Short mmCIF file of C-alpha atoms (C1' of nucleotides) in Angstrom, two decimals:
data_model
loop_
_atom_site.label_atom_id
_atom_site.label_comp_id
_atom_site.label_asym_id
_atom_site.label_seq_id
_atom_site.Cartn_x
_atom_site.Cartn_y
_atom_site.Cartn_z
CA MET A 22 122.84 99.98 76.44
CA LEU A 23 125.25 97.90 74.84
CA GLU A 24 129.07 98.81 76.84
CA ILE A 25 131.36 100.65 74.10
CA THR A 26 134.28 98.11 74.41
CA ARG A 27 131.72 95.79 73.18
CA ILE A 28 131.48 97.95 70.74
CA ARG A 29 134.97 98.38 69.85
CA THR A 30 135.60 94.84 69.60
CA GLY A 31 132.66 93.15 68.03
CA SER A 32 130.71 95.56 65.65
CA ASP A 33 129.91 92.94 63.14
CA ASP A 34 128.06 90.17 65.82
CA ILE A 35 126.30 93.09 66.63
CA ILE A 36 125.36 94.27 63.39
CA GLU A 37 124.36 90.35 62.58
CA GLY A 38 122.54 90.25 65.51
CA LEU A 39 120.78 93.39 65.24
CA LYS A 40 119.25 92.05 62.08
CA LYS A 41 116.97 89.43 63.81
CA ARG A 42 115.33 92.56 65.15
CA GLY A 43 114.74 93.91 61.17
CA VAL A 44 117.14 96.80 62.54
CA ASP A 45 120.20 97.45 60.33
CA ALA A 46 122.72 99.27 62.55
CA THR A 47 125.70 99.44 59.97
CA ALA A 48 125.41 103.51 59.99
CA ASP A 49 124.97 103.60 63.54
CA ILE A 50 127.67 101.36 64.87
CA ASN A 51 129.85 103.10 61.98
CA ALA A 52 129.09 106.43 63.62
CA LEU A 53 130.08 105.45 66.99
CA LEU A 54 133.28 103.47 65.94
CA THR A 55 133.76 107.53 64.31
CA TYR A 56 132.95 109.63 67.25
CA ASP A 57 134.42 107.24 69.79
CA GLU A 58 137.86 107.21 67.80
CA GLU A 59 137.57 111.23 67.55
CA TRP A 60 136.92 111.61 71.12
CA ARG A 61 139.62 109.47 72.50
CA ALA A 62 141.87 111.57 70.22
CA LYS A 63 140.86 114.73 71.68
CA LYS A 64 140.27 113.54 75.11
CA ALA A 65 144.10 112.40 75.69
CA GLU A 66 145.21 116.11 73.95
CA MET A 67 142.91 117.99 76.92
CA GLU A 68 144.49 116.03 79.03
CA SER A 69 147.75 116.53 78.24
CA ILE A 70 147.25 119.78 78.06
CA GLN A 71 145.21 119.48 82.06
CA SER A 72 148.40 118.04 82.85
CA GLU A 73 150.68 120.30 81.73
CA SER A 74 148.79 123.36 83.66
CA ASN A 75 148.64 121.61 86.78
CA LYS A 76 152.15 121.17 86.72
CA ILE A 77 152.60 125.09 86.36
CA SER A 78 149.97 125.83 88.63
CA LYS A 79 151.93 123.63 91.14
CA GLU A 80 155.45 125.49 90.32
CA ILE A 81 153.17 128.74 90.97
CA GLY A 82 152.36 127.14 94.59
CA GLN A 83 156.24 126.72 94.90
CA PHE A 84 157.33 130.12 93.58
CA PHE A 85 155.04 131.70 96.35
CA ARG A 86 156.08 129.75 98.79
CA GLU A 87 159.48 130.83 98.21
CA GLY A 88 159.13 134.21 97.71
CA LYS A 89 159.60 134.22 93.98
CA THR A 90 156.40 136.53 92.79
CA GLN A 91 157.90 137.43 89.89
CA GLU A 92 158.94 133.98 88.33
CA ALA A 93 155.35 133.33 89.53
CA ASN A 94 154.17 136.27 88.01
CA GLU A 95 156.08 134.80 84.76
CA ALA A 96 154.84 131.59 84.65
CA LYS A 97 151.32 132.75 84.75
CA GLU A 98 151.51 134.21 81.31
CA LYS A 99 152.19 130.81 79.69
CA THR A 100 148.73 129.32 81.51
CA SER A 101 146.52 131.67 79.67
CA ALA A 102 147.35 129.87 76.28
CA LEU A 103 146.75 126.65 77.28
CA LYS A 104 143.54 127.79 79.38
CA THR A 105 141.78 128.91 76.01
CA LYS A 106 142.92 125.84 74.24
CA GLU A 107 141.78 123.66 76.85
CA GLN A 108 138.29 125.19 77.11
CA ASP A 109 137.99 124.27 73.35
CA LEU A 110 138.85 121.05 73.67
CA LYS A 111 136.74 120.32 76.94
CA GLN A 112 133.76 121.50 74.88
CA GLU A 113 134.75 118.99 71.81
CA VAL A 114 134.78 116.17 74.28
CA ASN A 115 131.64 117.12 75.65
CA GLU A 116 129.86 117.35 72.41
CA LEU A 117 131.51 114.09 71.33
CA GLU A 118 130.37 112.44 74.49
CA THR A 119 126.48 113.59 74.27
CA LYS A 120 126.36 112.44 70.69
CA ILE A 121 128.17 108.62 71.92
CA GLN A 122 126.00 109.04 74.33
CA ASN A 123 122.92 109.25 72.18
CA LYS A 124 123.51 107.08 70.17
CA LEU A 125 123.97 104.40 72.18
CA TYR A 126 120.93 105.25 73.66
CA GLU A 127 118.81 104.46 70.46
CA ILE A 128 120.77 100.78 69.65
CA PRO A 129 118.81 98.17 71.02
CA ASN A 130 120.19 95.21 72.87
CA VAL A 131 121.55 92.06 70.58
CA PRO A 132 119.72 88.99 71.35
CA GLN A 133 120.98 86.01 72.04
CA ASP A 134 121.77 83.11 69.84
CA ILE A 135 118.58 80.85 69.73
CA VAL A 136 116.40 83.93 69.24
CA PRO A 137 114.64 83.32 65.90
CA ALA A 138 114.60 86.20 63.49
CA GLY A 139 110.72 87.86 62.81
CA LYS A 140 109.32 90.53 62.19
CA SER A 141 106.24 90.91 64.42
CA GLU A 142 104.31 88.45 66.84
CA ASP A 143 103.46 86.11 64.06
CA ASP A 144 107.50 84.90 63.78
CA ASN A 145 107.42 83.90 67.57
CA GLU A 146 108.62 80.52 67.96
CA VAL A 147 106.05 78.49 70.22
CA VAL A 148 108.36 76.45 72.65
CA GLU A 149 105.36 74.66 74.29
CA GLU A 150 101.79 74.14 74.96
CA ILE A 151 100.52 72.56 77.95
CA GLY A 152 97.22 71.18 78.96
CA GLU A 153 93.79 71.71 76.28
CA LYS A 154 91.43 73.80 75.30
CA VAL A 155 87.55 73.73 77.67
CA LYS A 156 85.36 72.22 75.81
CA PHE A 157 82.35 73.86 76.48
CA GLN A 158 78.21 72.66 75.12
CA ASP A 159 77.25 76.41 74.54
CA LYS A 160 79.27 79.01 73.40
CA ALA A 161 81.52 79.96 76.39
CA ILE A 162 80.77 83.86 77.88
CA PRO A 163 82.77 86.26 77.35
CA HIS A 164 84.71 87.86 80.96
CA TRP A 165 83.34 90.98 80.68
CA GLU A 166 79.63 89.12 80.48
CA LEU A 167 80.56 87.00 83.70
CA ALA A 168 82.02 89.90 85.53
CA ASP A 169 79.13 91.45 85.06
CA LYS A 170 76.91 89.03 85.68
CA TYR A 171 78.49 87.95 89.43
CA GLY A 172 78.99 91.51 90.45
CA LEU A 173 82.91 91.34 89.83
CA ILE A 174 84.06 94.16 87.90
CA ASP A 175 82.45 97.46 87.34
CA PHE A 176 83.55 99.37 84.16
CA GLU A 177 81.17 101.82 83.81
CA LEU A 178 81.87 102.81 87.28
CA GLY A 179 85.37 103.79 86.52
CA VAL A 180 84.80 105.28 83.57
CA LYS A 181 82.51 107.91 85.88
CA VAL A 182 85.31 107.84 88.49
CA THR A 183 88.28 108.25 86.35
CA GLY A 184 88.03 106.88 82.43
CA ALA A 185 88.27 103.91 80.68
CA GLY A 186 91.09 100.98 81.81
CA PHE A 187 89.97 101.83 85.38
CA PRO A 188 87.26 99.12 86.53
CA PHE A 189 86.28 98.90 90.04
CA TYR A 190 86.43 95.80 91.69
CA LYS A 191 83.50 94.56 93.90
CA GLY A 192 83.08 91.85 96.24
CA LYS A 193 83.86 88.25 95.36
CA GLY A 194 86.02 90.38 92.11
CA ALA A 195 87.90 92.30 94.80
CA LYS A 196 88.56 89.29 97.01
CA LEU A 197 89.65 87.39 93.90
CA GLN A 198 92.00 89.91 92.81
CA ARG A 199 93.60 90.25 96.64
CA GLY A 200 94.02 86.59 97.03
CA LEU A 201 95.93 85.76 93.66
CA ILE A 202 98.28 88.84 94.58
CA ASN A 203 98.72 86.95 98.10
CA PHE A 204 98.81 83.19 96.01
CA PHE A 205 101.47 84.82 93.97
CA LEU A 206 103.21 86.37 96.46
CA ASP A 207 103.71 83.12 98.82
CA GLU A 208 104.83 81.22 95.71
CA ALA A 209 107.33 83.60 94.56
CA GLU A 210 108.57 83.74 98.77
CA LYS A 211 108.72 80.01 98.64
CA ALA A 212 111.00 80.14 95.51
CA GLY A 213 113.65 82.11 97.61
CA TYR A 214 112.08 85.87 96.46
CA GLU A 215 112.48 88.63 99.29
CA GLU A 216 109.28 90.27 99.21
CA VAL A 217 109.00 93.89 98.79
CA ILE A 218 107.00 96.97 98.34
CA PRO A 219 108.16 99.63 96.25
CA PRO A 220 107.43 102.97 95.35
CA LEU A 221 104.98 103.67 92.57
CA VAL A 222 106.21 106.68 91.51
CA VAL A 223 110.10 107.14 90.58
CA ASN A 224 112.16 109.75 88.84
CA GLU A 225 114.00 110.21 85.30
CA GLU A 226 116.88 108.62 86.28
CA SER A 227 114.96 105.15 87.30
CA GLY A 228 113.52 105.39 83.80
CA ILE A 229 116.46 105.81 82.30
CA GLY A 230 117.84 102.98 84.51
CA THR A 231 115.82 100.39 83.28
CA GLY A 232 115.35 101.87 79.70
CA GLN A 233 111.62 103.13 79.47
CA LEU A 234 113.74 106.66 78.87
CA PRO A 235 114.22 108.49 76.89
CA ASP A 236 111.87 107.62 73.73
CA LYS A 237 109.48 105.75 75.57
CA GLU A 238 108.24 107.97 77.92
CA GLY A 239 104.80 108.34 76.16
CA GLN A 240 103.82 104.97 77.92
CA MET A 241 104.24 106.48 81.05
CA TYR A 242 102.31 108.44 83.04
CA HIS A 243 104.07 112.02 84.08
CA VAL A 244 103.75 113.61 86.45
CA THR A 245 104.89 117.11 85.34
CA GLU A 246 104.96 119.25 88.68
CA ASP A 247 107.45 116.84 90.03
CA ASP A 248 108.98 115.75 87.58
CA LEU A 249 108.28 111.89 88.75
CA TYR A 250 106.73 108.84 86.59
CA LEU A 251 104.24 106.46 87.67
CA ILE A 252 105.40 102.74 87.15
CA PRO A 253 104.37 101.26 84.52
CA THR A 254 105.98 97.85 86.30
CA ALA A 255 107.31 96.96 89.36
CA GLU A 256 110.65 96.31 87.54
CA VAL A 257 111.41 99.79 87.51
CA PRO A 258 111.83 100.38 91.35
CA LEU A 259 113.19 97.08 92.13
CA THR A 260 115.87 97.15 89.30
CA ASN A 261 116.69 100.66 90.37
CA MET A 262 117.31 99.49 94.14
CA TYR A 263 120.53 98.41 92.75
CA ARG A 264 121.61 101.62 90.47
CA ASP A 265 124.89 102.67 91.58
CA VAL A 266 125.40 99.68 93.49
CA ILE A 267 129.08 98.04 93.82
CA ILE A 268 127.85 94.29 94.77
CA PRO A 269 130.96 92.93 96.83
CA ASN A 270 131.52 89.79 95.83
CA GLN A 271 131.05 87.28 92.85
CA ASP A 272 128.92 84.49 94.80
CA PHE A 273 125.39 86.57 95.15
CA SER A 274 122.33 85.96 94.00
CA VAL A 275 119.51 88.92 94.49
CA LYS A 276 116.13 87.32 94.02
CA ILE A 277 113.24 89.86 94.95
CA THR A 278 109.28 90.55 94.17
CA GLY A 279 106.67 92.96 94.39
CA PHE A 280 103.24 93.74 94.10
CA THR A 281 102.18 96.76 92.31
CA PRO A 282 99.49 98.39 90.92
CA CYS A 283 101.27 99.57 86.89
CA PHE A 284 100.33 102.22 85.00
CA ARG A 285 100.13 102.65 81.48
CA ARG A 286 99.20 105.02 78.94
CA GLU A 287 98.37 102.74 76.34
CA ALA A 288 98.06 105.10 73.34
CA GLY A 289 96.99 104.01 70.31
CA SER A 290 95.62 100.64 71.77
CA TYR A 291 91.42 100.41 70.41
CA GLY A 292 88.99 97.47 69.64
CA LYS A 293 88.90 94.23 71.12
CA ASP A 294 92.22 94.93 72.43
CA VAL A 295 90.83 96.93 75.00
CA ARG A 296 87.69 95.23 75.70
CA GLY A 297 87.16 93.88 79.38
CA LEU A 298 90.34 93.13 81.34
CA ASN A 299 92.37 92.46 78.23
CA ARG A 300 93.99 95.82 78.43
CA LEU A 301 94.03 98.45 81.13
CA HIS A 302 95.55 101.84 82.13
CA GLN A 303 95.84 100.78 85.98
CA PHE A 304 96.16 96.77 86.71
CA ASP A 305 97.75 94.76 89.62
CA LYS A 306 101.10 92.68 88.73
CA VAL A 307 103.65 90.91 91.00
CA GLU A 308 106.93 90.86 89.42
CA LEU A 309 110.14 89.00 90.05
CA VAL A 310 113.40 90.35 89.53
CA ARG A 311 116.77 88.90 89.81
CA ILE A 312 120.79 90.05 89.53
CA GLU A 313 122.81 87.59 89.01
CA HIS A 314 126.73 87.08 87.49
CA PRO A 315 127.02 86.38 84.16
CA ASP A 316 127.66 82.42 84.48
CA ARG A 317 124.62 82.26 86.48
CA SER A 318 122.01 84.41 84.33
CA GLU A 319 120.16 81.75 81.63
CA LYS A 320 120.27 79.27 84.67
CA ALA A 321 118.23 81.55 86.40
CA LEU A 322 115.91 82.61 83.76
CA GLU A 323 115.31 78.85 83.71
CA GLU A 324 114.21 79.11 86.92
CA MET A 325 111.68 81.52 86.23
CA VAL A 326 110.33 80.16 83.50
CA ASP A 327 109.81 76.92 85.42
CA HIS A 328 107.97 79.36 88.25
CA VAL A 329 105.71 80.78 86.02
CA LYS A 330 104.96 77.80 84.30
CA GLY A 331 104.25 76.60 87.79
CA LEU A 332 101.78 78.91 88.85
CA LEU A 333 99.77 78.62 85.31
CA GLU A 334 99.50 75.20 86.18
CA LYS A 335 98.22 75.12 89.84
CA LEU A 336 95.81 77.89 88.48
CA GLY A 337 94.25 75.46 86.01
CA LEU A 338 95.25 77.29 83.05
CA HIS A 339 95.64 76.06 79.24
CA TYR A 340 98.76 77.61 78.42
CA ARG A 341 101.73 78.10 75.86
CA VAL A 342 105.61 79.67 76.09
CA LEU A 343 106.66 81.54 73.41
CA ARG A 344 110.12 82.54 72.37
CA LEU A 345 109.78 86.50 71.47
CA CYS A 346 111.64 86.73 68.08
CA GLY A 347 113.79 89.71 67.40
CA GLY A 348 110.92 92.38 65.91
CA ASP A 349 108.94 91.40 68.77
CA LEU A 350 111.49 91.26 71.63
CA GLY A 351 111.51 94.28 73.97
CA PHE A 352 114.49 96.91 73.51
CA THR A 353 116.54 96.21 76.12
CA SER A 354 116.11 92.06 76.11
CA ALA A 355 118.49 90.04 75.21
CA ILE A 356 116.18 86.89 75.50
CA THR A 357 112.11 86.76 76.54
CA TYR A 358 109.36 84.02 77.03
CA ASP A 359 106.19 85.00 76.73
CA PHE A 360 103.02 83.45 78.70
CA GLU A 361 99.76 83.17 76.97
CA VAL A 362 96.94 81.59 78.66
CA TYR A 363 93.83 80.55 75.97
CA SER A 364 90.77 82.39 76.19
CA ALA A 365 88.28 80.23 75.71
CA ALA A 366 85.36 82.44 75.30
CA GLN A 367 87.13 85.04 73.11
CA GLU A 368 89.07 82.34 70.98
CA ARG A 369 92.51 83.75 71.55
CA TRP A 370 95.85 83.72 73.63
CA LEU A 371 96.47 86.47 75.87
CA GLU A 372 99.46 87.76 77.18
CA VAL A 373 100.08 86.78 81.21
CA SER A 374 103.75 86.53 81.50
CA SER A 375 107.29 87.94 79.88
CA VAL A 376 110.26 87.11 81.36
CA SER A 377 113.56 88.40 79.90
CA LEU A 378 116.90 88.30 80.63
CA PHE A 379 118.70 91.40 79.60
CA GLU A 380 121.92 90.74 80.24
CA THR A 381 124.46 94.02 81.13
CA PHE A 382 122.16 96.12 78.98
CA GLN A 383 120.34 97.34 81.86
CA SER A 384 123.14 97.18 84.16
CA ASN A 385 125.39 99.14 82.13
CA ARG A 386 122.78 101.86 82.89
CA LEU A 387 122.84 101.55 86.02
CA LYS A 388 126.14 100.96 86.95
CA LEU A 389 125.25 97.90 88.36
CA ARG A 390 128.30 95.48 89.11
CA TYR A 391 129.83 92.88 91.62
CA ARG A 392 133.17 92.64 92.47
CA GLY A 393 135.06 89.79 90.53
CA GLU A 394 138.02 87.69 91.89
CA ASP A 395 140.61 89.46 90.18
CA LYS A 396 138.81 92.52 92.27
CA LYS A 397 138.09 94.28 89.43
CA THR A 398 134.25 95.35 88.71
CA GLN A 399 131.95 93.62 86.31
CA LEU A 400 128.22 94.23 84.98
CA CYS A 401 125.95 92.50 86.57
CA HIS A 402 122.93 90.36 84.51
CA THR A 403 119.56 91.80 84.94
CA LEU A 404 116.44 89.57 84.69
CA ASN A 405 112.69 90.20 85.04
CA GLY A 406 109.73 88.13 84.86
CA SER A 407 105.48 88.83 86.01
CA ALA A 408 104.59 86.31 87.97
CA LEU A 409 101.70 87.30 86.97
CA ALA A 410 99.79 90.18 86.07
CA LEU A 411 96.38 89.69 87.57
CA PRO A 412 93.68 91.18 84.47
CA ARG A 413 94.13 88.46 81.90
CA ILE A 414 94.71 85.74 84.59
CA VAL A 415 91.09 87.02 85.83
CA ALA A 416 89.83 86.49 82.60
CA ALA A 417 90.94 83.24 81.85
CA LEU A 418 89.79 82.41 85.21
CA LEU A 419 86.55 83.39 84.52
CA GLU A 420 86.42 81.92 80.80
CA ASN A 421 87.61 78.91 81.30
CA HIS A 422 86.27 77.77 84.83
CA GLN A 423 82.64 79.15 84.26
CA THR A 424 80.20 76.13 84.83
CA ASP A 425 75.96 76.22 84.51
CA GLU A 426 76.26 76.95 88.24
CA GLY A 427 79.36 79.30 88.49
CA ILE A 428 82.73 80.17 88.12
CA LYS A 429 84.37 77.23 89.80
CA MET A 430 87.96 78.50 91.79
CA PRO A 431 91.36 76.27 91.57
CA GLU A 432 92.08 74.41 94.44
CA ALA A 433 95.04 76.09 94.82
CA ILE A 434 93.76 79.96 95.38
CA VAL A 435 90.37 78.40 97.15
CA LYS A 436 92.13 79.27 100.43
CA TYR A 437 93.33 82.68 99.34
CA VAL A 438 90.18 83.87 98.23
CA GLY A 439 87.83 82.14 100.63
CA PHE A 440 85.40 80.28 98.20
CA GLU A 441 84.91 78.17 96.12
CA MET A 442 82.36 79.18 93.50
CA ILE A 443 81.50 82.15 92.49
CA LYS A 444 77.55 82.14 91.87
"C1'" G B 2 104.89 125.33 104.07
"C1'" G B 3 108.60 129.00 107.21
"C1'" A B 4 113.66 129.47 110.22
"C1'" G B 5 118.31 127.56 111.02
"C1'" A B 6 122.41 123.85 110.21
"C1'" A B 7 124.93 120.40 107.69
"C1'" A B 8 126.64 117.45 103.17
"C1'" U B 9 133.98 114.78 102.68
"C1'" G B 10 136.62 107.69 100.97
"C1'" G B 11 132.97 100.79 103.82
"C1'" C B 12 131.74 103.64 108.66
"C1'" A B 13 133.47 107.55 112.42
"C1'" G B 14 136.11 112.19 111.10
"C1'" A B 15 140.02 116.34 110.32
"C1'" G B 16 140.90 119.85 106.30
"C1'" C B 17 145.25 127.18 106.23
"C1'" G B 18 143.07 128.96 98.76
"C1'" G B 19 148.61 126.04 97.06
"C1'" U B 20 152.95 118.05 96.46
"C1'" U B 21 144.89 117.01 99.47
"C1'" G B 22 142.79 111.39 96.17
"C1'" A B 23 142.64 113.77 100.69
"C1'" A B 24 145.59 113.31 107.85
"C1'" U B 25 143.58 110.04 112.03
"C1'" G B 26 140.44 106.24 113.87
"C1'" C B 27 137.50 101.73 113.10
"C1'" A B 28 136.50 97.70 109.48
"C1'" C B 29 138.01 94.70 105.80
"C1'" C B 30 142.43 92.13 103.37
"C1'" A B 31 147.78 90.12 103.15
"C1'" G B 32 152.22 88.87 105.10
"C1'" U B 33 155.36 88.00 110.41
"C1'" C B 34 154.51 86.16 114.70
"C1'" U B 35 151.48 82.29 117.14
"C1'" U B 36 150.46 74.40 117.52
"C1'" G B 37 145.88 77.28 116.55
"C1'" A B 38 143.35 82.02 117.37
"C1'" A B 39 143.57 86.85 119.78
"C1'" A B 40 147.18 90.79 120.42
"C1'" A B 41 150.76 93.29 118.42
"C1'" C B 42 153.71 94.30 114.36
"C1'" U B 43 154.51 95.62 108.45
"C1'" G B 44 152.23 96.27 104.26
"C1'" G B 45 147.56 96.74 101.19
"C1'" C B 46 142.46 99.07 100.86
"C1'" A B 47 137.55 104.68 96.32
"C1'" U B 48 135.60 105.01 91.11
"C1'" A B 49 135.78 105.79 86.57
"C1'" C B 50 138.01 106.66 81.67
"C1'" C B 51 142.59 106.78 78.24
"C1'" G B 52 147.19 104.43 77.68
"C1'" A B 53 150.73 98.48 75.59
"C1'" A B 54 153.27 100.49 79.81
"C1'" G B 55 155.91 103.92 83.07
"C1'" G B 56 151.63 106.67 83.53
"C1'" G B 57 147.84 110.41 82.67
"C1'" U B 58 142.66 113.00 83.57
"C1'" A B 59 138.75 113.95 86.40
"C1'" U B 60 135.55 112.99 91.34
"C1'" C B 61 135.12 115.72 98.55
"C1'" G B 62 126.25 115.78 97.31
"C1'" G B 63 124.38 117.27 91.83
"C1'" G B 64 125.28 121.47 88.44
"C1'" G B 65 127.79 126.68 87.50
"C1'" G B 66 131.21 130.62 88.64
"C1'" U B 67 135.72 133.33 90.77
"C1'" U B 68 141.10 131.74 90.54
"C1'" C B 69 147.16 130.54 87.43
"C1'" G B 70 145.05 127.05 91.08
"C1'" A B 71 139.13 125.10 94.79
"C1'" A B 72 136.71 119.97 99.41
"C1'" U B 73 138.19 125.03 101.48
"C1'" C B 74 135.32 131.28 98.23
"C1'" C B 75 130.41 132.92 96.07
"C1'" C B 76 125.87 131.29 93.21
"C1'" U B 77 122.29 127.12 92.06
"C1'" C B 78 119.62 123.13 92.75
"C1'" U B 79 118.98 118.19 95.86
"C1'" U B 80 119.17 115.90 100.31
"C1'" U B 81 119.74 115.18 105.47
"C1'" C B 82 118.82 117.21 110.52
"C1'" U B 83 117.04 120.93 114.26
"C1'" C B 84 112.80 123.63 115.63
"C1'" C B 85 107.64 125.79 113.61
"C1'" G B 86 103.24 124.80 111.27
"C1'" C B 87 99.82 120.90 109.31
"C1'" C B 88 98.41 116.03 108.85
"C1'" A B 89 97.08 109.90 107.87
#
RNA sequence: GGAGAAAUGGCAGAGCGGUUGAAUGCACCAGUCUUGAAAACUGGCAUACCGAAGGGUAUCGGGGGUUCGAAUCCCUCUUUCUCCGCCA
């Protein structure tokens, strides 16, 4: 959520910036400015009436204490007119606040200057590409066939027990999963992140805090009986740890990591996108979350990007880094780098990580602030990134490291999974 | 799940329906004193919004109500604690 003060002072820049998303926010911003002005006028009026009636109330108290009952009763008469006026104004003020709030919820974050304009993923900017496509003598076998051949993952069983998109990992498939999680967590810890195991269900306020709600409730599983949501990413509970928090100094740097399963309804997905491990309703992910001083958030973003690159290199995967264009940028993000690994058998890129800087967009909703030198509270910057999401990493590992003898594990994870080859 | 009790500032803990945004203590910050520190003393110390400023308004778990006036009374929700039941 953008800050209303920013809209007051920089509406043109916001409108200009949002064009890169293909959004024309002129009407919304102008409406907001009108509501805001009206709100301030009404509120000032309401407060002066409140002030007056507070004053009279105090006088009445004084009269009673002095035993001047008649004066007190006369003063009471005066308040009734004020009261009805106050109530009317209060209602108007409330209505305006709701309107402003709803409008603010609708406006996405403003992309940073270096974010390219664009409509879809085709306009994303390839920042760099590392490694080369693996050459195979025959055609590479897709991961779902490999998973079946080596008994690693049972998709059919998942369909029976739960439904499509909820696979069973078995034997070495399960060990690979567990090993990768531990590997990612250890790497995060080495980089200074504190490990957290959060709840996997969150309340509505948390969903609003990080921007999943309102609007995108269709993407989350909703436990209606208790009005709770299954987390679509650890970002939600990890970032909401800091909802309504004021960090007492300005030298802070919060770095947390957490492994969680993630649950996504993924309504509307179909075809090759959902084949095998490409898109699941439940998947495992290690997430990084950072809360930073605005002056240090750019640096933090770079560090996170470097961290993810390091992981992909240790896994020996051919990957590329994209700077998302305005149109592909998430609602809450000011800048996002996506990481894609090359799927040798499917011959396409698979997204395995997304690292974003939200600036104050989330912290404004979260009321997440720090206390500056002048003792005033300022909004923090929030960031997060996957490091990494498991299914597509597994898909890429299986496909890219397949040999005639089996699937070779990258050196870095051998000690984590406990074997060198899947045979 | 059933029965009771409670929810006040960073913490502890007062609070009669009327200068209570809230006593007091601790913690914290600044100053005095000191070679330095401690102690002592003095002052400061919630958040948000509106306003150029003086200042104003709101907030005592959340929401609603009674009243000229609510931290204080009523309703409701949430959470915590104690006891009982159930249970990894």
